[in-house]
Amino acid sequence: MQPLITGIHHITAIAGNPQANIDFYTGVLGLRLVKKTINFDSPDVYHFYFGDEVGSPGTVFTTFPFTGARKGTKGIGELTYTAFSIPTESLEYWIARLRKFDFRVSDTLTRFGEKLIRFEDHDGMGIELIANNTDDRGGWTYGQIPKEHSIKGFYGATLNLRSKELTAQLLTKHMDYRFIGEENGRFRYGTEGKAGDIVDILVNPNGNRGQQSAGTVHHIAFRTANTTTQLQVQKILMENGYQVTEVKDRNYFMSIYFREPGGVLFEIATDEPGFAIDEEEAHLGELLKLPDWAEPNRKEIEAALAPVALNTEKYV
Ligand code: ZN
């Protein structure tokens, strides 16, 4: 049978200042702002989507930026590090670039035979860049980042959990994941086991719970092809006792949500229809896009949101 779940779709985090958030992900990291919309569950807050040139599933990091939000803390029950994939030859480029913009970059670490660096964005968001030559996605040019160094999309994510058994069972029995290997207490799972589908579980029985606020991840979405496969996943999860929401229309994909046993909010999102549904590909992210139900309130919504701009030219 074809797998119903094929890796990571997007990862959504809570951020602080919206302009600083745009400046970092587009200017410093060179991700494209592919959609500027609102949090559908809280229309007075932006929802930014940063991804490759078209916002392909597996590349999209999204944020809910709250001006003046206090910082959260990383801890148990959270996705603590989002890992992006870069070419092996680009590691030095990224170390130099991040330092140039005053980010404190870790020493080069090695994990499962691949080199990586780790740092925090201005809100404290945990980010890793994993150097590898197995990611066959092409990369793209955006802002000041040349194509050969561009971030190719997600590599994977680290979940920090009190124990791994129930989450591992969920992944491997009901979500088309398989166990890849273990290294230093890090348990790796993947659908195919390559960049874009990796989920690592770090077990920490005595850690403190994380506190969700700016600089922490809100949820991780896994990808499924379409609404038919999504309903199949929903049925499987419900039959196995997970409390899954109804299907929600997120305009650019359809979503269901449930909390995995370790406390992290999981989403299953469809690859269809994508971000070109309400803007041409050449102009993605330029205008504030609203779902139809919010259009009648556009004036009030726009008035409540601080204006933001793209400043990639400043991040040479
Ligand atoms: Zn989501």
XYZ file of C-alpha atoms in Angstrom, residues 40-235:
196
model
C -7.309 31.782 11.004
C -8.080 31.047 14.667
C -6.987 34.501 15.836
C -7.388 37.057 13.016
C -5.606 39.891 14.844
C -2.280 38.034 14.454
C -0.293 37.553 11.266
C 0.522 34.137 9.896
C 3.710 34.168 7.832
C 4.800 31.250 5.658
C 8.472 31.031 4.689
C 9.591 28.396 2.216
C 11.234 27.639 -1.085
C 10.234 29.647 -4.147
C 6.753 28.128 -4.313
C 6.354 26.978 -0.707
C 6.707 23.268 -1.460
C 5.587 20.926 1.305
C 8.648 20.055 3.362
C 10.158 23.537 3.105
C 7.658 25.737 4.906
C 8.411 27.243 8.295
C 5.470 29.329 9.470
C 5.114 31.807 12.309
C 2.495 33.548 14.419
C 4.319 36.751 15.425
C 3.067 38.574 18.517
C 4.517 42.033 19.073
C 5.934 42.227 22.584
C 5.408 38.531 23.352
C 7.565 37.257 26.184
C 9.985 34.482 25.392
C 8.979 30.882 25.962
C 11.276 28.147 27.182
C 12.298 24.976 25.444
C 11.473 21.838 27.354
C 9.703 18.536 27.582
C 6.665 18.098 25.372
C 7.990 20.408 22.684
C 9.611 20.404 19.301
C 12.834 22.073 20.431
C 14.935 22.250 17.264
C 13.880 22.651 13.652
C 16.581 21.383 11.304
C 17.065 22.704 7.777
C 19.078 20.967 5.090
C 22.119 22.561 3.428
C 24.764 21.173 1.071
C 27.904 19.801 2.724
C 30.067 22.439 1.039
C 27.946 25.266 2.490
C 28.603 24.758 6.173
C 31.430 27.322 6.394
C 29.380 29.815 4.392
C 26.545 29.573 6.902
C 28.778 29.751 9.956
C 30.335 32.940 8.591
C 26.988 34.407 7.551
C 25.288 33.799 10.903
C 28.254 35.230 12.799
C 28.243 38.285 10.569
C 24.722 39.005 11.798
C 25.740 38.373 15.417
C 24.154 34.971 15.939
C 25.974 32.718 18.368
C 26.663 29.553 16.413
C 27.556 26.258 18.093
C 30.743 24.387 17.341
C 30.330 22.024 14.439
C 28.668 18.873 15.755
C 28.415 15.440 14.154
C 25.213 13.392 14.263
C 24.581 10.143 12.431
C 27.731 10.900 10.417
C 26.611 14.353 9.248
C 27.967 17.720 10.332
C 25.641 20.360 11.693
C 25.504 23.667 13.507
C 22.924 24.876 15.957
C 21.843 28.381 16.925
C 18.869 30.385 18.163
C 17.062 33.103 16.228
C 16.392 36.502 17.879
C 13.354 35.036 19.699
C 15.307 32.034 20.975
C 13.904 29.618 18.367
C 16.104 26.548 18.091
C 17.451 26.029 14.592
C 19.933 23.566 13.140
C 21.537 23.486 9.727
C 22.466 19.953 8.724
C 25.095 19.553 6.021
C 24.460 16.607 3.754
C 24.804 15.515 0.156
C 21.825 13.202 0.068
C 19.151 15.876 -0.315
C 18.218 15.884 -4.000
C 16.101 19.052 -3.829
C 17.651 21.686 -6.064
C 17.756 24.783 -3.868
C 16.855 28.236 -5.164
C 18.071 31.809 -5.216
C 16.381 34.270 -2.935
C 17.484 37.560 -1.454
C 21.226 37.513 -0.959
C 21.741 33.751 -0.823
C 23.246 32.146 -3.934
C 21.567 28.976 -5.111
C 24.527 26.743 -4.283
C 24.276 27.670 -0.580
C 20.508 27.921 -0.275
C 18.577 26.072 2.385
C 16.832 23.223 0.579
C 13.967 22.806 3.009
C 13.553 20.900 6.220
C 15.944 18.195 7.235
C 13.878 17.211 10.265
C 12.813 18.060 13.776
C 13.772 17.140 17.322
C 11.041 16.305 19.813
C 12.052 16.567 23.447
C 9.991 14.001 25.374
C 9.816 12.443 28.803
C 9.667 8.969 27.243
C 9.577 7.754 23.697
C 7.518 4.560 23.671
C 4.023 5.881 22.952
C 5.191 8.475 20.444
C 7.367 5.909 18.671
C 4.382 3.600 18.529
C 2.242 6.343 16.993
C 4.878 7.155 14.371
C 5.726 3.606 13.389
C 2.327 1.929 13.663
C -0.040 4.635 12.469
C 1.975 7.287 10.596
C 4.119 5.355 8.083
C 7.346 6.124 9.960
C 10.031 3.569 10.717
C 12.855 3.479 13.214
C 16.148 4.502 11.599
C 18.650 4.321 14.454
C 19.816 5.560 17.834
C 22.790 7.717 18.749
C 23.516 9.220 22.177
C 19.932 8.897 23.364
C 18.571 10.358 20.130
C 16.078 8.007 18.463
C 15.638 8.677 14.765
C 12.539 7.963 12.714
C 11.802 8.634 9.052
C 9.345 7.749 6.325
C 12.151 7.185 3.835
C 14.825 8.356 6.243
C 16.029 11.347 4.255
C 16.045 15.129 4.500
C 12.498 16.396 4.836
C 11.069 13.466 6.732
C 13.299 12.978 9.788
C 11.852 13.046 13.305
C 14.280 12.611 16.197
C 13.092 11.896 19.720
C 15.372 12.998 22.536
C 14.378 11.349 25.783
C 14.784 13.345 28.955
C 12.864 11.766 31.843
C 13.680 14.519 34.355
C 13.476 17.682 32.270
C 11.105 20.564 32.881
C 8.141 21.081 30.628
C 8.556 23.743 27.978
C 6.558 26.958 28.055
C 5.013 27.952 24.796
C 5.522 31.570 23.815
C 7.805 33.506 21.463
C 10.682 31.373 20.256
C 8.974 28.006 20.653
C 7.291 25.726 18.157
C 3.502 25.517 18.197
C 3.068 22.383 16.094
C 4.502 20.166 13.382
C 2.474 19.182 10.340
C 3.049 15.981 8.429
C 2.199 15.757 4.780
C -0.381 13.633 3.059
C -1.242 13.744 -0.630
C -4.854 14.907 -0.621
C -8.152 14.977 1.230
C -8.809 11.306 0.491
C -5.582 10.132 2.108
C -6.158 12.636 4.919
C -9.503 11.060 5.787
C -7.833 7.643 5.780
C -5.231 8.912 8.256
C -7.938 10.528 10.383
C -9.845 7.233 10.504
